[in-house]
Short mmCIF file of C-alpha atoms and ligand atoms in Angstrom, two decimals:
data_model
loop_
_atom_site.label_atom_id
_atom_site.label_comp_id
_atom_site.label_asym_id
_atom_site.label_seq_id
_atom_site.Cartn_x
_atom_site.Cartn_y
_atom_site.Cartn_z
CA MET A 1 -24.60 30.26 18.37
CA GLU A 2 -27.30 27.80 17.43
CA PRO A 3 -28.80 25.95 20.41
CA THR A 4 -27.08 22.61 20.87
CA VAL A 5 -28.85 19.31 20.87
CA GLU A 6 -27.47 16.58 23.09
CA PHE A 7 -27.04 13.24 21.37
CA SER A 8 -27.12 9.80 22.93
CA ILE A 9 -27.42 6.21 21.79
CA LYS A 10 -29.64 3.36 22.87
CA SER A 11 -30.89 0.00 21.72
CA GLY A 12 -34.35 -1.41 22.27
CA ALA A 13 -37.98 -0.69 21.49
CA PRO A 14 -39.27 2.78 20.46
CA GLN A 15 -39.65 4.92 23.57
CA ALA A 16 -39.55 8.62 24.41
CA GLY A 17 -40.64 10.83 27.28
CA ARG A 18 -43.93 12.74 27.48
CA ASN A 19 -42.90 15.83 25.59
CA GLY A 20 -41.00 13.75 23.08
CA CYS A 21 -41.30 12.34 19.62
CA LEU A 22 -40.67 8.93 18.12
CA VAL A 23 -39.27 9.09 14.61
CA VAL A 24 -39.92 6.10 12.36
CA GLY A 25 -39.73 5.50 8.62
CA VAL A 26 -42.21 4.50 5.95
CA PHE A 27 -41.09 3.06 2.61
CA GLU A 28 -42.83 3.76 -0.64
CA PRO A 29 -45.51 2.63 -1.30
CA ARG A 30 -47.09 2.64 2.17
CA LYS A 31 -44.78 0.11 3.80
CA LEU A 32 -43.95 0.52 7.48
CA SER A 33 -40.30 0.07 8.49
CA GLY A 34 -39.45 -2.35 11.34
CA ALA A 35 -39.68 0.25 14.11
CA ALA A 36 -42.88 1.70 12.62
CA ALA A 37 -44.44 -1.77 12.45
CA SER A 38 -43.64 -2.46 16.11
CA LEU A 39 -45.19 0.86 17.12
CA ASP A 40 -48.18 0.02 14.97
CA ARG A 41 -48.68 -3.25 16.86
CA ALA A 42 -48.66 -1.39 20.19
CA ALA A 43 -51.05 1.18 18.77
CA LYS A 44 -53.40 -1.51 17.47
CA GLY A 45 -53.02 -0.66 13.80
CA TYR A 46 -53.26 3.12 14.18
CA LEU A 47 -50.22 3.81 11.98
CA SER A 48 -51.15 1.36 9.24
CA GLY A 49 -54.56 3.00 9.24
CA VAL A 50 -53.05 6.42 8.64
CA VAL A 51 -50.80 5.07 5.92
CA HIS A 52 -53.53 3.15 4.15
CA ARG A 53 -55.85 6.12 4.14
CA GLY A 54 -53.17 7.71 1.94
CA ASP A 55 -51.84 10.41 4.25
CA MET A 56 -48.25 9.11 4.09
CA GLN A 57 -47.25 7.40 0.87
CA GLY A 58 -43.60 7.06 1.89
CA LYS A 59 -42.17 9.45 -0.69
CA LEU A 60 -38.57 10.32 0.23
CA GLY A 61 -38.26 13.50 2.28
CA THR A 62 -41.95 13.81 3.22
CA THR A 63 -43.01 13.81 6.87
CA LEU A 64 -46.22 13.48 8.84
CA LEU A 65 -46.47 14.46 12.51
CA LEU A 66 -49.04 12.49 14.53
CA HIS A 67 -50.24 13.42 18.02
CA SER A 68 -51.49 11.26 20.88
CA VAL A 69 -51.12 7.93 19.14
CA PRO A 70 -52.96 5.28 21.22
CA ASN A 71 -50.83 3.28 23.69
CA VAL A 72 -47.73 5.40 23.00
CA ALA A 73 -46.35 7.36 25.97
CA ALA A 74 -44.67 9.98 23.80
CA GLU A 75 -46.91 12.84 22.71
CA ARG A 76 -45.78 12.65 19.08
CA VAL A 77 -44.88 10.18 16.40
CA LEU A 78 -43.14 11.46 13.28
CA LEU A 79 -43.50 9.39 10.13
CA VAL A 80 -40.70 9.96 7.64
CA GLY A 81 -40.94 8.95 3.99
CA LEU A 82 -37.97 6.85 2.86
CA GLY A 83 -38.72 6.28 -0.82
CA ARG A 84 -38.47 2.82 -2.37
CA GLU A 85 -36.75 0.26 -0.18
CA ALA A 86 -34.83 -1.27 -3.11
CA VAL A 87 -32.96 2.01 -3.74
CA PHE A 88 -32.52 3.14 -0.14
CA ARG A 89 -28.79 3.98 0.10
CA ASP A 90 -26.44 6.62 1.57
CA LYS A 91 -28.03 9.60 -0.15
CA GLN A 92 -31.62 8.57 0.64
CA TYR A 93 -30.70 7.84 4.27
CA ARG A 94 -29.15 11.29 4.71
CA GLU A 95 -32.12 12.97 3.05
CA ALA A 96 -34.58 11.11 5.29
CA VAL A 97 -32.62 12.11 8.41
CA ALA A 98 -32.49 15.75 7.24
CA ALA A 99 -36.27 15.76 6.63
CA ALA A 100 -36.84 14.29 10.09
CA ILE A 101 -34.64 16.89 11.77
CA ARG A 102 -36.33 19.75 9.94
CA ALA A 103 -39.76 18.48 11.00
CA LEU A 104 -38.59 18.03 14.60
CA ASN A 105 -37.16 21.54 14.66
CA ALA A 106 -40.48 22.89 13.41
CA SER A 107 -42.36 20.99 16.15
CA GLY A 108 -42.50 21.66 19.86
CA ALA A 109 -40.78 18.38 20.77
CA GLU A 110 -38.02 18.78 23.34
CA GLU A 111 -36.66 15.29 22.89
CA ALA A 112 -36.81 12.70 20.17
CA SER A 113 -35.91 9.10 19.59
CA LEU A 114 -34.65 8.58 16.06
CA HIS A 115 -35.21 5.09 14.70
CA LEU A 116 -34.02 5.76 11.17
CA THR A 117 -30.57 4.72 12.43
CA GLU A 118 -31.91 1.14 12.60
CA LEU A 119 -32.67 0.97 8.89
CA MET A 120 -30.56 -1.10 6.56
CA VAL A 121 -28.46 1.22 4.40
CA GLY A 122 -26.63 -1.02 1.95
CA ARG A 123 -23.78 -2.49 3.99
CA ARG A 124 -23.22 0.49 6.26
CA ASP A 125 -22.74 -0.39 9.93
CA ALA A 126 -24.29 1.25 12.99
CA ALA A 127 -21.26 3.52 13.50
CA TRP A 128 -21.62 4.92 9.99
CA LYS A 129 -25.37 5.44 10.35
CA VAL A 130 -24.95 7.21 13.69
CA ALA A 131 -22.04 9.37 12.48
CA HIS A 132 -23.98 10.53 9.42
CA ALA A 133 -27.20 11.14 11.38
CA VAL A 134 -25.27 13.36 13.79
CA THR A 135 -23.46 15.28 11.06
CA VAL A 136 -26.68 15.79 9.08
CA ALA A 137 -28.53 16.92 12.21
CA ARG A 138 -25.83 19.46 13.03
CA GLU A 139 -25.79 20.65 9.43
CA CYS A 140 -29.54 21.27 9.56
CA ALA A 141 -29.06 23.36 12.71
CA TYR A 142 -26.23 25.50 11.29
CA ARG A 143 -26.95 29.23 11.03
CA PHE A 144 -24.56 32.09 10.42
CA THR A 145 -26.05 34.95 12.42
CA ARG A 146 -22.91 36.54 13.80
CA MET A 147 -23.17 39.62 11.60
CA LYS A 148 -26.90 40.20 12.13
CA SER A 149 -28.01 42.60 14.84
CA GLY A 150 -31.20 40.76 15.85
CA SER A 151 -32.33 37.14 15.75
CA GLU A 152 -34.83 36.41 13.00
CA GLU A 153 -36.28 33.00 13.70
CA PRO A 154 -37.42 31.39 16.93
CA GLU A 155 -35.11 28.69 18.26
CA PRO A 156 -36.22 25.06 17.95
CA ALA A 157 -37.36 23.38 21.17
CA LEU A 158 -35.39 20.18 20.53
CA ARG A 159 -32.77 19.54 23.21
CA ARG A 160 -32.14 15.78 23.25
CA LEU A 161 -31.87 13.37 20.37
CA THR A 162 -31.52 9.66 21.04
CA LEU A 163 -30.24 7.52 18.20
CA SER A 164 -31.48 3.98 18.26
CA VAL A 165 -29.40 1.00 17.12
CA ASN A 166 -30.60 -2.54 16.44
CA ASP A 167 -28.81 -4.46 19.15
CA ARG A 168 -26.66 -3.98 22.22
CA SER A 169 -23.56 -5.35 20.51
CA ALA A 170 -23.53 -2.28 18.24
CA LEU A 171 -23.57 0.22 21.12
CA ARG A 172 -19.80 0.59 21.45
CA ARG A 173 -19.11 1.12 17.75
CA ALA A 174 -22.10 3.43 17.53
CA THR A 175 -20.67 5.55 20.34
CA ALA A 176 -17.46 5.90 18.35
CA GLY A 177 -19.61 6.91 15.39
CA LEU A 178 -21.32 9.53 17.52
CA GLU A 179 -18.00 11.07 18.54
CA GLN A 180 -16.76 11.00 14.96
CA GLY A 181 -19.95 12.53 13.59
CA LEU A 182 -19.78 15.35 16.13
CA ALA A 183 -16.11 16.03 15.43
CA VAL A 184 -16.75 16.23 11.69
CA ALA A 185 -19.74 18.50 12.29
CA HIS A 186 -17.69 20.83 14.48
CA GLY A 187 -14.90 20.92 11.90
CA MET A 188 -17.42 21.72 9.17
CA SER A 189 -18.96 24.43 11.33
CA LEU A 190 -15.60 26.14 11.76
CA ALA A 191 -14.91 25.88 8.03
CA LYS A 192 -18.34 27.33 7.25
CA ASP A 193 -17.96 30.20 9.71
CA LEU A 194 -14.57 31.19 8.28
CA GLY A 195 -15.94 30.98 4.74
CA ASN A 196 -19.08 32.97 5.55
CA LEU A 197 -17.32 35.78 7.40
CA PRO A 198 -17.03 38.94 5.30
CA PRO A 199 -13.65 39.63 3.71
CA ASN A 200 -13.14 42.76 5.79
CA VAL A 201 -13.17 40.53 8.89
CA CYS A 202 -11.67 37.29 7.63
CA THR A 203 -8.28 38.62 6.52
CA PRO A 204 -4.96 36.76 6.47
CA SER A 205 -4.30 38.08 10.00
CA TYR A 206 -7.68 36.74 11.14
CA LEU A 207 -6.85 33.28 9.77
CA ALA A 208 -3.53 33.42 11.62
CA ASP A 209 -5.36 34.24 14.85
CA GLN A 210 -7.74 31.34 14.25
CA ALA A 211 -4.78 29.00 13.79
CA ARG A 212 -3.26 30.25 17.07
CA GLU A 213 -6.59 29.64 18.77
CA LEU A 214 -6.76 26.05 17.49
CA ALA A 215 -3.17 25.43 18.52
CA LYS A 216 -3.94 26.54 22.07
CA HIS A 217 -7.03 24.38 22.33
CA TYR A 218 -5.71 21.16 20.83
CA ARG A 219 -2.01 21.26 21.67
CA MET A 220 -0.64 22.01 18.26
CA LYS A 221 2.47 23.91 17.32
CA VAL A 222 1.73 27.06 15.36
CA GLN A 223 4.03 29.30 13.38
CA VAL A 224 3.14 32.41 11.39
CA LEU A 225 5.66 33.77 8.89
CA GLU A 226 5.46 37.46 8.02
CA ARG A 227 6.22 39.16 4.70
CA GLU A 228 9.90 39.69 5.62
CA ASP A 229 10.29 36.02 6.54
CA MET A 230 8.84 35.02 3.20
CA GLU A 231 11.17 37.44 1.42
CA LYS A 232 14.19 35.92 3.15
CA LEU A 233 13.05 32.42 2.19
CA GLY A 234 12.50 33.46 -1.43
CA MET A 235 8.76 32.92 -1.79
CA GLY A 236 8.61 35.14 -4.86
CA ALA A 237 5.46 33.56 -6.29
CA LEU A 238 3.38 33.97 -3.14
CA LEU A 239 4.65 37.50 -2.55
CA SER A 240 3.80 38.54 -6.13
CA VAL A 241 0.12 37.92 -5.33
CA ALA A 242 0.28 39.96 -2.11
CA ARG A 243 1.80 43.04 -3.77
CA GLY A 244 -1.46 44.88 -4.44
CA SER A 245 -2.91 44.39 -0.98
CA ALA A 246 -2.83 46.65 2.09
CA GLN A 247 -3.41 43.59 4.29
CA PRO A 248 -0.18 41.83 5.24
CA PRO A 249 0.14 38.26 3.87
CA LYS A 250 0.75 35.40 6.32
CA PHE A 251 2.22 31.94 5.95
CA ILE A 252 0.70 29.71 8.64
CA THR A 253 1.87 26.27 9.75
CA LEU A 254 0.10 24.13 12.36
CA GLU A 255 1.61 20.87 13.57
CA TYR A 256 -0.52 18.21 15.22
CA ARG A 257 1.56 15.25 16.37
CA ALA A 258 -0.40 12.56 18.19
CA GLY A 259 0.83 9.67 16.07
CA PRO A 260 3.97 7.56 16.46
CA LYS A 261 6.99 9.84 17.03
CA LYS A 262 8.86 8.77 13.92
CA ALA A 263 5.84 8.53 11.62
CA LYS A 264 6.05 11.00 8.73
CA PRO A 265 3.22 13.53 8.76
CA ILE A 266 0.44 14.08 6.27
CA ALA A 267 0.64 17.66 5.03
CA LEU A 268 -2.57 19.53 4.23
CA VAL A 269 -2.01 22.70 2.21
CA GLY A 270 -4.98 25.07 1.89
CA LYS A 271 -5.41 28.02 -0.48
CA GLY A 272 -6.08 31.08 1.65
CA ILE A 273 -7.02 33.92 -0.70
CA THR A 274 -9.26 35.93 1.63
CA PHE A 275 -10.53 37.95 -1.33
CA ASP A 276 -9.84 37.41 -5.02
CA THR A 277 -10.51 40.46 -7.18
CA GLY A 278 -8.40 38.95 -9.93
CA GLY A 279 -5.76 41.65 -9.40
CA ILE A 280 -4.85 43.69 -12.50
CA SER A 281 -6.62 40.99 -14.57
CA LEU A 282 -9.72 42.23 -12.73
CA LYS A 283 -12.80 40.01 -12.45
CA PRO A 284 -16.22 41.27 -13.61
CA ALA A 285 -18.39 42.86 -10.89
CA ALA A 286 -21.23 40.31 -10.93
CA GLU A 287 -20.98 37.91 -7.99
CA MET A 288 -17.53 39.14 -7.11
CA ASP A 289 -18.59 39.08 -3.43
CA GLU A 290 -18.39 35.30 -3.66
CA MET A 291 -14.64 35.56 -3.98
CA LYS A 292 -14.58 35.92 -0.19
CA PHE A 293 -14.96 32.13 -0.33
CA ASP A 294 -11.57 31.83 -2.05
CA MET A 295 -10.06 30.87 1.32
CA CYS A 296 -12.27 27.78 1.73
CA GLY A 297 -9.29 25.48 1.13
CA ALA A 298 -7.56 27.09 4.11
CA ALA A 299 -10.79 26.86 6.12
CA SER A 300 -11.04 23.14 5.36
CA VAL A 301 -7.52 22.62 6.68
CA LEU A 302 -8.41 24.37 9.94
CA GLY A 303 -11.75 22.55 10.15
CA THR A 304 -10.10 19.18 9.59
CA LEU A 305 -7.46 19.89 12.22
CA LYS A 306 -10.21 20.80 14.65
CA ALA A 307 -12.02 17.51 13.97
CA VAL A 308 -8.78 15.55 14.30
CA GLY A 309 -7.89 17.35 17.53
CA GLU A 310 -11.32 16.77 18.99
CA MET A 311 -11.10 13.03 18.27
CA ARG A 312 -7.50 12.94 19.53
CA LEU A 313 -6.77 10.95 16.41
CA PRO A 314 -3.37 9.22 16.65
CA VAL A 315 -1.83 10.70 13.48
CA ASN A 316 0.75 13.32 12.58
CA VAL A 317 -0.65 16.14 10.49
CA VAL A 318 0.86 19.42 9.35
CA GLY A 319 -1.51 22.13 8.16
CA VAL A 320 0.00 24.76 5.89
CA ILE A 321 -1.85 27.91 4.85
CA PRO A 322 -0.44 30.51 2.49
CA THR A 323 -2.81 33.45 2.81
CA THR A 324 -3.20 36.87 1.21
CA GLU A 325 -5.69 39.02 -0.66
CA ASN A 326 -5.43 39.34 -4.44
CA MET A 327 -5.92 43.06 -5.14
CA PRO A 328 -5.13 45.51 -7.95
CA GLY A 329 -3.03 48.57 -7.13
CA GLY A 330 -0.04 50.66 -8.09
CA ARG A 331 2.37 48.06 -6.81
CA ALA A 332 0.36 45.05 -7.94
CA THR A 333 1.83 42.39 -10.20
CA LYS A 334 1.20 43.03 -13.91
CA PRO A 335 0.50 40.53 -16.70
CA GLY A 336 3.91 39.79 -18.16
CA ASP A 337 5.79 40.05 -14.86
CA ILE A 338 8.20 37.19 -14.21
CA VAL A 339 8.76 35.97 -10.66
CA LYS A 340 11.05 33.42 -9.06
CA SER A 341 9.35 30.77 -6.93
CA LEU A 342 10.80 29.23 -3.76
CA SER A 343 11.72 26.17 -5.88
CA GLY A 344 13.97 28.37 -8.05
CA GLN A 345 11.74 27.94 -11.10
CA THR A 346 10.65 31.15 -12.82
CA VAL A 347 7.04 31.87 -13.75
CA GLU A 348 5.65 34.30 -16.32
CA ILE A 349 2.42 35.67 -14.86
CA LEU A 350 0.18 36.05 -17.91
CA ASN A 351 -2.99 36.44 -15.85
CA THR A 352 -2.95 37.77 -12.29
CA ASP A 353 -6.29 36.03 -11.67
CA ALA A 354 -4.53 32.65 -11.75
CA GLU A 355 -3.14 33.48 -8.30
CA GLY A 356 -4.07 30.37 -6.31
CA ARG A 357 -1.40 28.26 -8.00
CA LEU A 358 1.16 30.99 -7.28
CA ILE A 359 0.63 30.96 -3.53
CA LEU A 360 0.30 27.17 -3.46
CA CYS A 361 3.48 26.44 -5.38
CA ASP A 362 5.66 28.10 -2.75
CA ALA A 363 3.80 26.30 0.03
CA LEU A 364 4.26 23.00 -1.82
CA THR A 365 8.01 23.60 -1.95
CA TYR A 366 8.07 24.67 1.70
CA VAL A 367 6.46 21.40 2.92
CA GLU A 368 9.42 19.35 1.61
CA ARG A 369 11.08 20.13 4.94
CA TYR A 370 8.57 17.94 6.79
CA GLN A 371 9.45 14.89 4.68
CA PRO A 372 5.73 14.23 4.46
CA ALA A 373 4.22 10.76 3.94
CA ALA A 374 1.83 12.50 1.54
CA VAL A 375 0.79 16.05 0.66
CA ILE A 376 -2.77 17.05 -0.12
CA ASP A 377 -3.57 20.56 -1.28
CA ILE A 378 -7.09 21.91 -1.17
CA ALA A 379 -8.03 24.90 -3.30
CA THR A 380 -10.89 26.80 -4.89
CA LEU A 381 -8.61 26.83 -7.89
CA THR A 382 -10.49 27.01 -11.18
CA GLY A 383 -13.81 28.03 -12.67
CA ALA A 384 -13.10 25.29 -15.20
CA CYS A 385 -13.50 22.66 -12.48
CA VAL A 386 -17.00 24.01 -11.80
CA ILE A 387 -17.81 23.60 -15.48
CA ALA A 388 -16.42 20.05 -15.50
CA LEU A 389 -17.99 18.65 -12.33
CA GLY A 390 -20.61 21.18 -11.22
CA HIS A 391 -21.43 21.46 -7.55
CA VAL A 392 -21.32 17.74 -6.79
CA ALA A 393 -17.78 16.39 -6.90
CA THR A 394 -14.38 17.71 -5.94
CA GLY A 395 -11.82 17.48 -8.75
CA LEU A 396 -9.07 15.09 -7.69
CA PHE A 397 -5.59 14.94 -9.21
CA ALA A 398 -2.66 12.89 -7.92
CA ASN A 399 0.84 11.78 -8.85
CA ASP A 400 0.12 8.40 -7.23
CA ASP A 401 -2.85 6.16 -8.03
CA ALA A 402 -2.96 4.47 -4.62
CA LEU A 403 -3.25 7.85 -2.90
CA ALA A 404 -5.97 8.87 -5.37
CA ARG A 405 -7.88 5.66 -4.64
CA GLU A 406 -7.58 6.21 -0.90
CA LEU A 407 -9.03 9.71 -1.20
CA LEU A 408 -11.83 8.60 -3.52
CA ASN A 409 -12.81 5.91 -1.02
CA ALA A 410 -12.69 8.34 1.90
CA GLY A 411 -14.98 10.63 -0.09
CA GLU A 412 -17.48 7.81 -0.69
CA THR A 413 -17.55 6.84 2.98
CA ALA A 414 -17.91 10.46 4.08
CA TYR A 415 -20.51 11.20 1.39
CA ASP A 416 -18.21 14.03 0.29
CA ARG A 417 -17.17 12.71 -3.05
CA ALA A 418 -14.33 13.44 -5.46
CA TRP A 419 -13.74 12.45 -9.08
CA HIS A 420 -10.33 11.52 -10.49
CA LEU A 421 -9.16 13.71 -13.39
CA PRO A 422 -6.01 13.21 -15.50
CA LEU A 423 -2.65 14.78 -14.83
CA TRP A 424 -0.97 13.57 -18.02
CA ASP A 425 2.20 15.24 -19.26
CA ASP A 426 0.49 15.88 -22.59
CA TYR A 427 -1.24 18.86 -20.94
CA GLN A 428 2.03 20.42 -19.73
CA GLU A 429 2.69 21.88 -23.21
CA GLN A 430 -0.09 24.41 -22.64
CA LEU A 431 2.03 26.09 -19.94
CA LYS A 432 4.96 26.90 -22.26
CA SER A 433 6.43 30.39 -21.96
CA ASN A 434 8.79 32.16 -24.34
CA PHE A 435 10.36 34.14 -21.49
CA ALA A 436 10.30 32.15 -18.23
CA ASP A 437 10.46 28.46 -17.27
CA PHE A 438 6.69 28.31 -17.74
CA ALA A 439 3.54 30.46 -17.60
CA ASN A 440 0.87 30.55 -14.91
CA ILE A 441 -2.02 29.86 -17.32
CA GLY A 442 -2.59 27.26 -20.03
CA GLY A 443 -5.45 28.70 -22.07
CA ARG A 444 -9.13 27.74 -22.00
CA PRO A 445 -9.05 23.99 -22.78
CA ALA A 446 -8.91 21.75 -19.67
CA GLY A 447 -8.36 24.68 -17.30
CA ALA A 448 -8.66 22.54 -14.16
CA VAL A 449 -6.09 20.08 -15.54
CA THR A 450 -3.52 22.69 -16.56
CA ALA A 451 -3.81 24.33 -13.12
CA ALA A 452 -3.06 20.94 -11.56
CA CYS A 453 -0.20 20.46 -14.05
CA PHE A 454 1.26 23.77 -12.88
CA LEU A 455 1.25 22.51 -9.27
CA ALA A 456 2.69 19.15 -10.36
CA ARG A 457 5.91 20.95 -11.30
CA PHE A 458 6.47 21.60 -7.60
CA THR A 459 5.59 18.20 -6.15
CA ASN A 460 8.15 15.74 -7.52
CA LYS A 461 9.68 14.98 -4.15
CA TYR A 462 6.68 13.36 -2.47
CA LEU A 463 3.32 11.65 -2.95
CA TRP A 464 0.82 14.35 -3.70
CA ALA A 465 -2.86 14.91 -4.40
CA HIS A 466 -4.68 18.09 -5.36
CA LEU A 467 -8.34 18.75 -4.57
CA ASP A 468 -10.00 21.44 -6.69
CA ILE A 469 -13.00 22.45 -4.57
CA ALA A 470 -14.11 25.47 -6.63
CA GLY A 471 -17.52 23.87 -7.32
CA ILE A 472 -18.32 22.44 -3.91
CA ALA A 473 -16.93 24.80 -1.24
CA TRP A 474 -19.92 27.11 -1.24
CA LYS A 475 -23.45 27.55 -2.56
CA SER A 476 -24.66 30.57 -4.53
CA GLY A 477 -28.10 32.12 -4.82
CA LYS A 478 -30.75 32.01 -2.12
CA GLU A 479 -28.79 29.54 -0.01
CA LYS A 480 -25.51 31.39 -0.41
CA GLY A 481 -23.00 30.11 2.10
CA ALA A 482 -20.01 27.89 2.71
CA THR A 483 -20.66 24.11 2.75
CA GLY A 484 -17.89 22.97 5.09
CA ARG A 485 -16.70 20.55 2.41
CA PRO A 486 -14.27 18.79 2.05
CA VAL A 487 -13.77 18.52 5.83
CA PRO A 488 -15.68 15.18 5.88
CA LEU A 489 -13.48 13.69 3.13
CA LEU A 490 -10.21 14.86 4.69
CA THR A 491 -11.19 13.75 8.19
CA GLN A 492 -12.25 10.33 6.89
CA PHE A 493 -8.93 10.02 5.05
CA LEU A 494 -7.02 10.73 8.27
CA ILE A 495 -9.24 8.35 10.26
CA GLY A 496 -8.17 5.71 7.75
CA ARG A 497 -4.51 6.68 8.13
CA ALA A 498 -4.88 6.40 11.91
CA GLY A 499 -5.88 2.79 11.40
CA ARG A 500 -9.45 3.35 12.49
CA LYS A 501 -12.45 2.79 10.30
N1 LIG B 601 -10.62 31.64 -7.27
C1 LIG B 601 -10.68 31.53 -8.67
C2 LIG B 601 -11.38 30.27 -9.14
C3 LIG B 601 -12.88 30.30 -9.07
C4 LIG B 601 -13.62 31.06 -9.95
C5 LIG B 601 -13.53 29.51 -8.16
C6 LIG B 601 -15.01 31.03 -9.88
C7 LIG B 601 -14.91 29.47 -8.11
C8 LIG B 601 -15.64 30.25 -8.96
C9 LIG B 601 -9.25 31.47 -9.24
O1 LIG B 601 -8.32 32.23 -8.58
C10 LIG B 601 -9.34 32.01 -10.63
O2 LIG B 601 -9.64 33.16 -10.78
N2 LIG B 601 -9.07 31.16 -11.61
C11 LIG B 601 -9.14 31.55 -12.96
C12 LIG B 601 -7.95 30.97 -13.68
C13 LIG B 601 -7.78 31.48 -15.08
C14 LIG B 601 -7.37 32.92 -15.08
C15 LIG B 601 -6.73 30.64 -15.77
C16 LIG B 601 -10.44 30.99 -13.54
O3 LIG B 601 -10.81 29.87 -13.22
O4 LIG B 601 -11.09 31.70 -14.30
MN1 LIG B 602 -8.26 34.23 -9.24
ZN1 LIG B 603 -8.67 32.56 -6.61
#
């Protein structure tokens, strides 16, 4: 576990204890922010001197650590470059905070007073600035060391971080922001841990245990269906994916009901493929290890429920996780096999690597029983979505424009953005099958859309949105690891549904 920093909020002039650090911003070119200017007055022009000698131009993401600044009780002052004031918005704010945290962690400061939270960030209020500072700080501290036998890096000294707001009237809202930022960070941390765990540890049974754990902690109702239960129900699509695996599949439901008794729940359905080999339509070897992240949809459902539980958000939410491995084998599903889904519709499986939609479609039929106010599925569904949107935006599809709008807005607020893609019937033709009701693939063109169109055939009974997170759920290369997205988006959406901001 990474060492935890304790957060608090205050208003008033820059101040920090002896072994502390004051963190203030500098705009480009060489322009002190409000807090920096007030420190500069106390220090008789020491900071403006440093800046005008050219040692801190204010370029976004740069930092300069000063020691023993005259007339300042704290041992250190950290100058943080903010970039040009005219374009200082959400992204720049988060980058500046991240740079500050990294510099603090590299220093010997045990406590720090962060004044970047006083900056004007478009029209964002103090609660937003505090929430994002906390989440960013926790993200900078995240490490996944559980599978390493020794610790590699020394732990940062930082123990206390005070976030400063402009005036006393903002203290209450900022405290709510602090709680929210921490809850989101903890939800993201859980989602990251589950994603990063190796596929021989994070199996369907492991996810079921995690769900039980959450249920115990946050008073949720948990249910885990076994293979025989799924057979009895008729989940032929889901079970066809599990056929090649020695690990038993699980169908997990978690009910969190803290909203009005009669209020219909929001259902979150997460793809839980704990390893995707492609099955008989085997994937190439290169980077196949990354298919351990194919359960990041499921992880985001658990992470979001953790955040919601921690905030005691007054909403009703049902988390649903169909989970299995997708493996080749003597009993595995073959291209050409036809299976009957829980909905009664038959599917010709032309490619066993298009397995996510097969486990999701049965879950999407199953959730009808909750009479949900809306259903959102979250899935690392298509490589095509990565080609379309890269590693920036989630692909968003919906059968209702108001729901789509609500999710897009939540994504903007949470800085965890999605982009609306079409779900037009014109694309349905690509799923035609000569032998079953339809096929599980629609050819190369618009692969993310045809996958969504497949799911749309199972979601006529309720308002529904689909989030394709294939491009954003994890990073590859040197920084390989789960991102914890889209926990911020989902949590923000539920905060909105709870009538909070
Ligand atoms: N889990 C993959 C999607 C994926 C691939 C996510 C690469 C991130 C990176 C999914 O199960 C899959 O294999 N989809 C196929 C569908 C195709 C066979 C229609 C794909 O995208 O290639
Ligand atoms: Mn696949
Ligand atoms: Zn997959």
